[in-house]
PDB file of C-alpha atoms and ligand atoms in Angstrom:
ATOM      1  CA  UNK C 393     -25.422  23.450 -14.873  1.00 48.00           C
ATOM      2  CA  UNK C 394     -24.522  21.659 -11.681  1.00 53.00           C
ATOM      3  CA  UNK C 395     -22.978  24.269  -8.971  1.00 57.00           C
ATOM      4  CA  UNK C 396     -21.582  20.985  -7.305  1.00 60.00           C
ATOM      5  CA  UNK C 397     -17.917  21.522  -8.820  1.00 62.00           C
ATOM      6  CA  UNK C 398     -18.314  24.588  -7.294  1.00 70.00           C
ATOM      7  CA  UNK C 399     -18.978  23.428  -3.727  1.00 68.00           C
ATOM      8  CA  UNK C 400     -16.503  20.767  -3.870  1.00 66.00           C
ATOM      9  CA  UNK C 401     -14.013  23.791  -4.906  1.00 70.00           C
ATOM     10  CA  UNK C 402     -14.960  26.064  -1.890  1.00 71.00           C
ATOM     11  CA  UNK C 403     -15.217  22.867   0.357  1.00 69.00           C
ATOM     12  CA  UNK C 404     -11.014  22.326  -0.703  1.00 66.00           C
ATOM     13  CA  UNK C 405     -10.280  25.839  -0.577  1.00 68.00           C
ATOM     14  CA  UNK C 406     -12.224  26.457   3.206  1.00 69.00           C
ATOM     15  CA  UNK C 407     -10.356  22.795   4.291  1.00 64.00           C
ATOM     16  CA  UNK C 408      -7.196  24.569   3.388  1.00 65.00           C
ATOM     17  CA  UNK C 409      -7.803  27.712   5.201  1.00 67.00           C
ATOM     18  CA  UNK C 410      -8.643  25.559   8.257  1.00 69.00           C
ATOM     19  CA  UNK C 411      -6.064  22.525   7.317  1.00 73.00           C
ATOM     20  CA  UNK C 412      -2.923  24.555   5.811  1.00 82.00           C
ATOM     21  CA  UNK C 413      -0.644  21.893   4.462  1.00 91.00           C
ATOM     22  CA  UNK C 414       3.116  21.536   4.363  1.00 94.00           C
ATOM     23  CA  UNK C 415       5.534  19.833   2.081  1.00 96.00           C
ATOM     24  CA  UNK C 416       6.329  16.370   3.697  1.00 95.00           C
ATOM     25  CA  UNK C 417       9.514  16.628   1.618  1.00 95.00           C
ATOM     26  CA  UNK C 418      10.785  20.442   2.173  1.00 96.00           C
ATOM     27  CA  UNK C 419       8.237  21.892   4.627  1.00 95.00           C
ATOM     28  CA  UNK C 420       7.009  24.693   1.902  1.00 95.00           C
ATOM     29  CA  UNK C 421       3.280  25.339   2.412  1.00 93.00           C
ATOM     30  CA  UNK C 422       0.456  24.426  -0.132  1.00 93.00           C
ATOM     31  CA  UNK C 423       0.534  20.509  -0.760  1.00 94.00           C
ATOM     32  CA  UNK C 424       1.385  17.766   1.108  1.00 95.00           C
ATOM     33  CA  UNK C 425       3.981  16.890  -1.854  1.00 96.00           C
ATOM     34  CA  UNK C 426       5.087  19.762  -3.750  1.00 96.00           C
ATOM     35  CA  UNK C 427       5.797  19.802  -7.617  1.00 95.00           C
ATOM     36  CA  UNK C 428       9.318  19.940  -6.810  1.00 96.00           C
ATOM     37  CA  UNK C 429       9.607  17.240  -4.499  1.00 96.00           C
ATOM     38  CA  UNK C 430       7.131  15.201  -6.411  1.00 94.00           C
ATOM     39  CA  UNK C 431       9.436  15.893  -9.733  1.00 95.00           C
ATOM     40  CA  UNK C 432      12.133  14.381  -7.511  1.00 94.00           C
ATOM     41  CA  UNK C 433      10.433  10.596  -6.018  1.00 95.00           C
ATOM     42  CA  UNK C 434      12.452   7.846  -7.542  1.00 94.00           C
ATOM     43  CA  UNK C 435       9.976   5.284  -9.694  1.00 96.00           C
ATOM     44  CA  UNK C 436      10.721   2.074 -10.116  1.00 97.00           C
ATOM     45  CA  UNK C 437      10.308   1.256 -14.112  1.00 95.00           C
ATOM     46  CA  UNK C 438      10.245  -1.474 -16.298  1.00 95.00           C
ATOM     47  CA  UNK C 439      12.274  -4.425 -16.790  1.00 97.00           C
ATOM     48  CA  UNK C 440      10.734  -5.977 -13.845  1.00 97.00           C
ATOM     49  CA  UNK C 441      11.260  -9.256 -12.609  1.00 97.00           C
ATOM     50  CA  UNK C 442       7.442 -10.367 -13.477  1.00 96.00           C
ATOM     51  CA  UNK C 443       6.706 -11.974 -10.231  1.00 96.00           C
ATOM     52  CA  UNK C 444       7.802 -10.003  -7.509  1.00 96.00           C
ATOM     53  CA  UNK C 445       8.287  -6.670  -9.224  1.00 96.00           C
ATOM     54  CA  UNK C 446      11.780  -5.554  -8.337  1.00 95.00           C
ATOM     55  CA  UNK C 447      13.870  -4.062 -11.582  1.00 96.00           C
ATOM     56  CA  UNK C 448      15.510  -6.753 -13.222  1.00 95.00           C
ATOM     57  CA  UNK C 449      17.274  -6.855 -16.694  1.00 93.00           C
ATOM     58  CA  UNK C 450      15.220  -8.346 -19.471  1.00 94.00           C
ATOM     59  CA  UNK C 451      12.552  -8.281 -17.323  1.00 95.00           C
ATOM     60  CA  UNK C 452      13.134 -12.384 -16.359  1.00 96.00           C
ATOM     61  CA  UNK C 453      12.346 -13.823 -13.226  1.00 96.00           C
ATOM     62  CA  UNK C 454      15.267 -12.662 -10.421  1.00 95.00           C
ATOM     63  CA  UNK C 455      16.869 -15.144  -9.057  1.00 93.00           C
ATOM     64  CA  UNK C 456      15.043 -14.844  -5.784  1.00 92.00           C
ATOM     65  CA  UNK C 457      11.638 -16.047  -7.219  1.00 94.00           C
ATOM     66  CA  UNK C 458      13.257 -18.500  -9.605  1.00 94.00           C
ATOM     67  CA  UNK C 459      14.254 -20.258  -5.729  1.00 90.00           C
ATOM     68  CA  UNK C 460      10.850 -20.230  -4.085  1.00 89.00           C
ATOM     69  CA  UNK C 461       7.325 -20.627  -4.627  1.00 90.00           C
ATOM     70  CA  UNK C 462       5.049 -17.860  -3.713  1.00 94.00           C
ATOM     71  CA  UNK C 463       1.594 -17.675  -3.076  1.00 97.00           C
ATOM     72  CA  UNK C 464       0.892 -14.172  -4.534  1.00 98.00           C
ATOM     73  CA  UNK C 465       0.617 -13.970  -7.948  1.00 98.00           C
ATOM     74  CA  UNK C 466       2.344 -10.802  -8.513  1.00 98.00           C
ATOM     75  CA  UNK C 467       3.816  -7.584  -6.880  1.00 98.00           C
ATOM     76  CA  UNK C 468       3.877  -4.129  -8.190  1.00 98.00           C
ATOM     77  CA  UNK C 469       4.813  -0.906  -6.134  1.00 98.00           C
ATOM     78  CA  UNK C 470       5.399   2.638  -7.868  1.00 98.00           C
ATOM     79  CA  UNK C 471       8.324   4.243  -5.835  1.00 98.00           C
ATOM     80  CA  UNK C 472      11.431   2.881  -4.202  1.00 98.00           C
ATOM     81  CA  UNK C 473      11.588   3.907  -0.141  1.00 97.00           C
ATOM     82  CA  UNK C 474      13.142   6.786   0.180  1.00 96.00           C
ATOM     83  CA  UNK C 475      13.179  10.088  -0.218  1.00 96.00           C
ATOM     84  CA  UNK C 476      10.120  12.081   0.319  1.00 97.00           C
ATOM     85  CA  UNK C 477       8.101   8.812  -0.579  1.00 98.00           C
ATOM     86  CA  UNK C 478       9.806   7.741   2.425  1.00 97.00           C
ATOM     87  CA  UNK C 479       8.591  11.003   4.733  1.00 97.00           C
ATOM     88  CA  UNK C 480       5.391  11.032   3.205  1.00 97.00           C
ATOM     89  CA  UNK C 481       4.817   7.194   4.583  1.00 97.00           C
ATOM     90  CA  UNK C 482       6.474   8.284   7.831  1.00 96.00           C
ATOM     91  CA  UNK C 483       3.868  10.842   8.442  1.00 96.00           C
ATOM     92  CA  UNK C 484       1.123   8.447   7.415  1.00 96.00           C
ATOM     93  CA  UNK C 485       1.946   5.715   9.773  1.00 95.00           C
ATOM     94  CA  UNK C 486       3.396   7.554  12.739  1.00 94.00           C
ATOM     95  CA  UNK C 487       2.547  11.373  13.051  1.00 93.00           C
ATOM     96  CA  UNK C 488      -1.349  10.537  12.614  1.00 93.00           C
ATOM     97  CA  UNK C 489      -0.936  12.306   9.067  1.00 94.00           C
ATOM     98  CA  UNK C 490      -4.015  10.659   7.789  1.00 95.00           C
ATOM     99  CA  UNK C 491      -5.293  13.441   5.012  1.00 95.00           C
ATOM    100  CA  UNK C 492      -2.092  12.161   3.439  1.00 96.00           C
ATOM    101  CA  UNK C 493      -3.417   8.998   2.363  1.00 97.00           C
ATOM    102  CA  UNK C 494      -5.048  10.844  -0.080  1.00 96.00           C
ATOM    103  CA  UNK C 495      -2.594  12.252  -2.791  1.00 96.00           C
ATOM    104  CA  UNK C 496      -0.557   8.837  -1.858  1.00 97.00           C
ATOM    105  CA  UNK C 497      -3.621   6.869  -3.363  1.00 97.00           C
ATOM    106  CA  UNK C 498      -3.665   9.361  -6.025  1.00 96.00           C
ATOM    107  CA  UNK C 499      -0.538   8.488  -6.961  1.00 96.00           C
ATOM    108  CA  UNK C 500      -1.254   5.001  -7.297  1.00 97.00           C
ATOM    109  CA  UNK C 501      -4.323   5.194  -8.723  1.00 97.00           C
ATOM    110  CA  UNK C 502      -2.502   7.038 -11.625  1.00 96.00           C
ATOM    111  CA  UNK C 503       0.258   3.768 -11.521  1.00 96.00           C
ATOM    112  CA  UNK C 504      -2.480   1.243 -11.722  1.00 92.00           C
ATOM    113  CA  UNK C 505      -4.285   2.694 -14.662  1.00 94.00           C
ATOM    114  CA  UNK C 506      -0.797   2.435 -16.404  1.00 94.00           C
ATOM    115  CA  UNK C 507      -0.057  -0.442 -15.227  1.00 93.00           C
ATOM    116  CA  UNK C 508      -3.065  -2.704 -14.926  1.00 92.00           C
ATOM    117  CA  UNK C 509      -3.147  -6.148 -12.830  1.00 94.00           C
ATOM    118  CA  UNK C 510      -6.135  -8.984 -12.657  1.00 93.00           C
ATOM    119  CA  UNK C 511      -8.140  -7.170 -10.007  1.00 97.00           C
ATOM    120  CA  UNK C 512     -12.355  -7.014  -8.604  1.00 96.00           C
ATOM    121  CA  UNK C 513     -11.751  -6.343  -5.166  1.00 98.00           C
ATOM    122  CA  UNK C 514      -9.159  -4.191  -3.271  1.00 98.00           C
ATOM    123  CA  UNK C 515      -7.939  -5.553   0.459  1.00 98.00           C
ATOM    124  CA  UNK C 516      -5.731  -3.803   3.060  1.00 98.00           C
ATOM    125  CA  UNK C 517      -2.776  -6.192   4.980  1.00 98.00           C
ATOM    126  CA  UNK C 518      -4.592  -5.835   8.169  1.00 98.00           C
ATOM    127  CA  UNK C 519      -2.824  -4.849  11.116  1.00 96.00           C
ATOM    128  CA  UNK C 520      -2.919  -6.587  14.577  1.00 96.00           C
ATOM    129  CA  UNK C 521      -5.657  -5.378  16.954  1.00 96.00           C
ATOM    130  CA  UNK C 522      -3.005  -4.734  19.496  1.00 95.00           C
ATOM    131  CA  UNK C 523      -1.458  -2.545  16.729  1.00 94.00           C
ATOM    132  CA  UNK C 524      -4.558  -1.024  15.157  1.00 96.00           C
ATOM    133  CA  UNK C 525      -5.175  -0.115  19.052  1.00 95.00           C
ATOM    134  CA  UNK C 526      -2.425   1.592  19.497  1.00 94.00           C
ATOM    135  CA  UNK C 527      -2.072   3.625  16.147  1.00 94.00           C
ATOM    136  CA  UNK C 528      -6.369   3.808  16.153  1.00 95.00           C
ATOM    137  CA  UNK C 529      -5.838   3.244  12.490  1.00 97.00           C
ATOM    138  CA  UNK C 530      -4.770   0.844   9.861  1.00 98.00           C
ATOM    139  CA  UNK C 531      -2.901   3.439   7.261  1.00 97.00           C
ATOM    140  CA  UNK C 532      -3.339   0.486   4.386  1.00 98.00           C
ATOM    141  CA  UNK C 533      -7.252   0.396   5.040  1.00 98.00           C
ATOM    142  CA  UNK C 534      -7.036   4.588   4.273  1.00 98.00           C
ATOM    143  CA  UNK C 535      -5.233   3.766   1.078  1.00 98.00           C
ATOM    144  CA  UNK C 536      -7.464   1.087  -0.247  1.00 98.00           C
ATOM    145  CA  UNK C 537     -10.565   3.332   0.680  1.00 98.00           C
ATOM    146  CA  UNK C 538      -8.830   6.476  -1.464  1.00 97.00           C
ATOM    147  CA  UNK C 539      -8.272   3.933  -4.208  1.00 97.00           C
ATOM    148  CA  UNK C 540     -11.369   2.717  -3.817  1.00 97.00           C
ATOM    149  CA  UNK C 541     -13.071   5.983  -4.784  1.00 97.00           C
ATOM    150  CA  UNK C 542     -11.107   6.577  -7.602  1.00 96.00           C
ATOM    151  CA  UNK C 543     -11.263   3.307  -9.181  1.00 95.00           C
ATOM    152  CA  UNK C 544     -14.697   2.552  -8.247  1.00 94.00           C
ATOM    153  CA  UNK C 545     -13.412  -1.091  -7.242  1.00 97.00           C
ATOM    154  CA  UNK C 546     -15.169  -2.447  -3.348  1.00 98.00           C
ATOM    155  CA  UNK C 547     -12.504  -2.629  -0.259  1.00 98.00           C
ATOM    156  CA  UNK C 548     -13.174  -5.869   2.011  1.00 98.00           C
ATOM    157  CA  UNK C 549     -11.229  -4.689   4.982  1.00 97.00           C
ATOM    158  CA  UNK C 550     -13.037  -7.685   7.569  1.00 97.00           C
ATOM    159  CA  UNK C 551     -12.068 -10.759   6.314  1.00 97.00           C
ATOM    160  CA  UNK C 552      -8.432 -10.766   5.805  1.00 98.00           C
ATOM    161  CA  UNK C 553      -7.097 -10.304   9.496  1.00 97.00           C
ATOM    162  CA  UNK C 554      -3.556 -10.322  11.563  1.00 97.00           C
ATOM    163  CA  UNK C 555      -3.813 -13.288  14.027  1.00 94.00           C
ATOM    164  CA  UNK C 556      -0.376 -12.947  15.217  1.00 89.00           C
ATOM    165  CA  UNK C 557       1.627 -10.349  16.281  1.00 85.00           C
ATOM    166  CA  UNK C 558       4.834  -9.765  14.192  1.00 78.00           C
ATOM    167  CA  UNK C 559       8.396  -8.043  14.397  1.00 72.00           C
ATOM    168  CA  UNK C 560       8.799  -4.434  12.241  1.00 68.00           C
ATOM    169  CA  UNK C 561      10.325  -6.463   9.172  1.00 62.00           C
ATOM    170  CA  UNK C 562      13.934  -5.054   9.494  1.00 61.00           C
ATOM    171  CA  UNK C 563      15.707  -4.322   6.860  1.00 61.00           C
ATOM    172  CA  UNK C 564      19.065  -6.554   8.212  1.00 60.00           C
ATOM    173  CA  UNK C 565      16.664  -9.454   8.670  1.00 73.00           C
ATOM    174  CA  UNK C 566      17.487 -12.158   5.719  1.00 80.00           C
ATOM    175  CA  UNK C 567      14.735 -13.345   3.666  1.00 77.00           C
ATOM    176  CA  UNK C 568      14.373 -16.688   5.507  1.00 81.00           C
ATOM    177  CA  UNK C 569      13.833 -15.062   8.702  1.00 83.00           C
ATOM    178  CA  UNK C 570      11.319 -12.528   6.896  1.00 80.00           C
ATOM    179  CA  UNK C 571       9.354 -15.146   5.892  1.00 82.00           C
ATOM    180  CA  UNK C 572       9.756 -17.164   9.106  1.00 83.00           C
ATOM    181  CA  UNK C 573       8.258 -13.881  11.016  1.00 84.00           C
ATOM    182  CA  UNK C 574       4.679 -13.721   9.053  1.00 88.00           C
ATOM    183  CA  UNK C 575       4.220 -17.284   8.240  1.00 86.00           C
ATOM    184  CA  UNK C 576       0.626 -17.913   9.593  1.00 88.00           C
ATOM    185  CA  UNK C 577       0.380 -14.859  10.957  1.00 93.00           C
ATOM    186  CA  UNK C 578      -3.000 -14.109   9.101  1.00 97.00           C
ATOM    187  CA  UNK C 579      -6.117 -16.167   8.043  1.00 97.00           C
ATOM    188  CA  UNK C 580      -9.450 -15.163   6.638  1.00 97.00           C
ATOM    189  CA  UNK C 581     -12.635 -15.247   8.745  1.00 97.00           C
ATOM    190  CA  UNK C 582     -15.027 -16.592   6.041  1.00 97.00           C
ATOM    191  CA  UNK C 583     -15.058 -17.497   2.579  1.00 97.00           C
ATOM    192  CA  UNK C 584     -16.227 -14.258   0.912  1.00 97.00           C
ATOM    193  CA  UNK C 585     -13.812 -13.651  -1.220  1.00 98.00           C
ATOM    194  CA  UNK C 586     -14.147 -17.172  -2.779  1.00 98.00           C
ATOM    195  CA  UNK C 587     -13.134 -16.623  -6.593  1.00 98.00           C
ATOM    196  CA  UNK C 588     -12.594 -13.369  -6.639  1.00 98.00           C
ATOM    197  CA  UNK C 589      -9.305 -11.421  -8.066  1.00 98.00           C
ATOM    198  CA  UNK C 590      -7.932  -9.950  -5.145  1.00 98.00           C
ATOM    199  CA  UNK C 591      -5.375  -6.408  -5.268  1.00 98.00           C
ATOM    200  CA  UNK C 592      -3.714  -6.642  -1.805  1.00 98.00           C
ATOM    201  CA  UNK C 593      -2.847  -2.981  -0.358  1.00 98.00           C
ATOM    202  CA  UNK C 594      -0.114  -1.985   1.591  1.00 98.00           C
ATOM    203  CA  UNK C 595       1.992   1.165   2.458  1.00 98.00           C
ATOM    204  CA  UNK C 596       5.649  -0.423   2.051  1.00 97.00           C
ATOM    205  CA  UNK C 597       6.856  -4.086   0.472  1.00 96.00           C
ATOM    206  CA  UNK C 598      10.461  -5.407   1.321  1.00 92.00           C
ATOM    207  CA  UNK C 599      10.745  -9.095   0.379  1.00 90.00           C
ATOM    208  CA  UNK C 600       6.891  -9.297  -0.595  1.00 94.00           C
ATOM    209  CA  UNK C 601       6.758 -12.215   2.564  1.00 93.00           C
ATOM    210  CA  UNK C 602       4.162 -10.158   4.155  1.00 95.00           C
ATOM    211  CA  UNK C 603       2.196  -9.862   0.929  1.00 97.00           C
ATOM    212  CA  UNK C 604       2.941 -13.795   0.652  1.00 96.00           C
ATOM    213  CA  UNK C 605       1.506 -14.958   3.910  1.00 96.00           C
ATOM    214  CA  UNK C 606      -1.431 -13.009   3.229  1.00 98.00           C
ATOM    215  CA  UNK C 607      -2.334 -14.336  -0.064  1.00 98.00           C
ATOM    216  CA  UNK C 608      -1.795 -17.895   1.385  1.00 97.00           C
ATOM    217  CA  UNK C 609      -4.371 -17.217   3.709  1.00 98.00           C
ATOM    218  CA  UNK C 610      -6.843 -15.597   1.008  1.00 98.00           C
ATOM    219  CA  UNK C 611      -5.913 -18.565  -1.443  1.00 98.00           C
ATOM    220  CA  UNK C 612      -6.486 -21.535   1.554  1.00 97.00           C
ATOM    221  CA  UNK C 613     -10.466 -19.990   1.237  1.00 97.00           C
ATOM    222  CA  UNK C 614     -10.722 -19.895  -2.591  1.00 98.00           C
ATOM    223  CA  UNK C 615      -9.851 -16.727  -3.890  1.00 98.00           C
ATOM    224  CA  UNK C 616      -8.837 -16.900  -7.539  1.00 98.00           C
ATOM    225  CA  UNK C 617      -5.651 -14.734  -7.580  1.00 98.00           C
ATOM    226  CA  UNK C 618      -3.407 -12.644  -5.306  1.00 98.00           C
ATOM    227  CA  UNK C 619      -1.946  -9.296  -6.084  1.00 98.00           C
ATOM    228  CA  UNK C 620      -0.112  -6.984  -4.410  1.00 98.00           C
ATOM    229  CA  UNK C 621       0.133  -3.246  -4.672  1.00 98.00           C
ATOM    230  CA  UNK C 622       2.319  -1.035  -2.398  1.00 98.00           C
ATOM    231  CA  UNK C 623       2.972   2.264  -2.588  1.00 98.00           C
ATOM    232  CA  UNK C 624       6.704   2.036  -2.346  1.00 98.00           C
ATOM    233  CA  UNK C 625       9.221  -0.868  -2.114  1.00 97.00           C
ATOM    234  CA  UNK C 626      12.511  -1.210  -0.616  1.00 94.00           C
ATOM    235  CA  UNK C 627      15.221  -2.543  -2.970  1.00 91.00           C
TER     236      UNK C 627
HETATM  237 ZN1   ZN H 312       8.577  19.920  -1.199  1.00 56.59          ZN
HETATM  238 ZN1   ZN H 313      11.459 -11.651  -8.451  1.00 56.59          ZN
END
């Protein structure tokens, strides 16, 4: 009988000891989402407008995506933007919270086995080196690379990159000025991912024009298809 299980017990238990965690949500010790936060995260279920992902009755295109053509094939995100979901992202992206990343990718590891999309290879929205300086790292790369061990699918975090430097999308911006910020703003560096299924990872989607621009650039060097997976979505 393998004593590994057994090690990779003791290894969470002495991490623990060393690492206590809190509740993002309510501050109570043990995990970094409790069962009763957790019990209380808002999910974003089915009918969803099949394109961009956002609740919609009948589950028919919204009348958003019925105006414009995008470039990504699809968007899917498990939890609206708020709430603890909300903290929990907070922590990841501002308070150097990185061991976070973890039960986050957990959570949408679980989503994507439920809710499959054409995928081979997994790619983080990069951030801007100016950006990825100043935080020292890219919170979507640390989600990928948790999915990536749980779903066994490769992360190709050098090819996709952020060429320009781009606003906070705010949430008063309109669409046409979203999409007017991160137009060009990335390309791809080579033409690796040439026919493959991409699954584009990112921490939060509001209009999906980030997700967009990048799947223009990833199309413009061949790949096959363009998803998008966030964690949470604001609606
Ligand atoms: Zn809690
Ligand atoms: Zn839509």
């Amino acid at each position: 009988m393998s004593v590994l299980p057994q090690v990779t017990q003791l290894r969470g238990k002495v991490l623990d000891f060393l690492f206590p965690k809190w509740c993002v949500g309510c501050g109570r010790e043990g995990d970094f989402i409790c069962s009763a936060c957790g019990s209380s995260i808002s999910r974003i279920v089915p009918p969803l407008c099949p394109k961009c992902g956002i609740p919609q009755p009948d589950g028919i295109l919204c009348s958003t995506c019925i105006g414009r053509q995008m470039a990504v094939d699809g968007i899917r995100s498990p939890f609206r933007f708020e709430g603890v979901i909300r903290q929990a992202v907070h922590q990841l992206k501002y308070q150097n919270l990185r061991a976070i990343a973890e039960p986050l990718a957990a959570l949408l590891a679980e989503y994507f086995t439920d809710n499959p999309v054409p995928v081979d290879v997994l790619v983080p929205v990069p951030l801007h080196p100016k950006r990825l300086r100043e935080r020292g790292y890219n919170q979507s790369e640390l989600l990928a690379k948790e999915l990536s061990r749980l779903t066994n699918l490769s992360v190709v975090s050098d090819c996709l990159v952020r060429e320009k430097q781009t606003p906070p999308q705010a949430r008063t911006a309109t669409l046409e000025e979203r999409r007017n910020n991160v137009t060009g703003a990335f390309a791809c560096l080579d033409r690796r991912l040439q026919g493959r299924q991409v699954l584009l990872i990112d921490d939060v989607a509001t209009s999906g024009a980030t997700l967009d621009a990048c799947a223009v650039a990833l199309k413009a060097k061949g790949a096959s298809s363009v998803w998008g997976l966030t964690l949470a979505r604001e609606i």
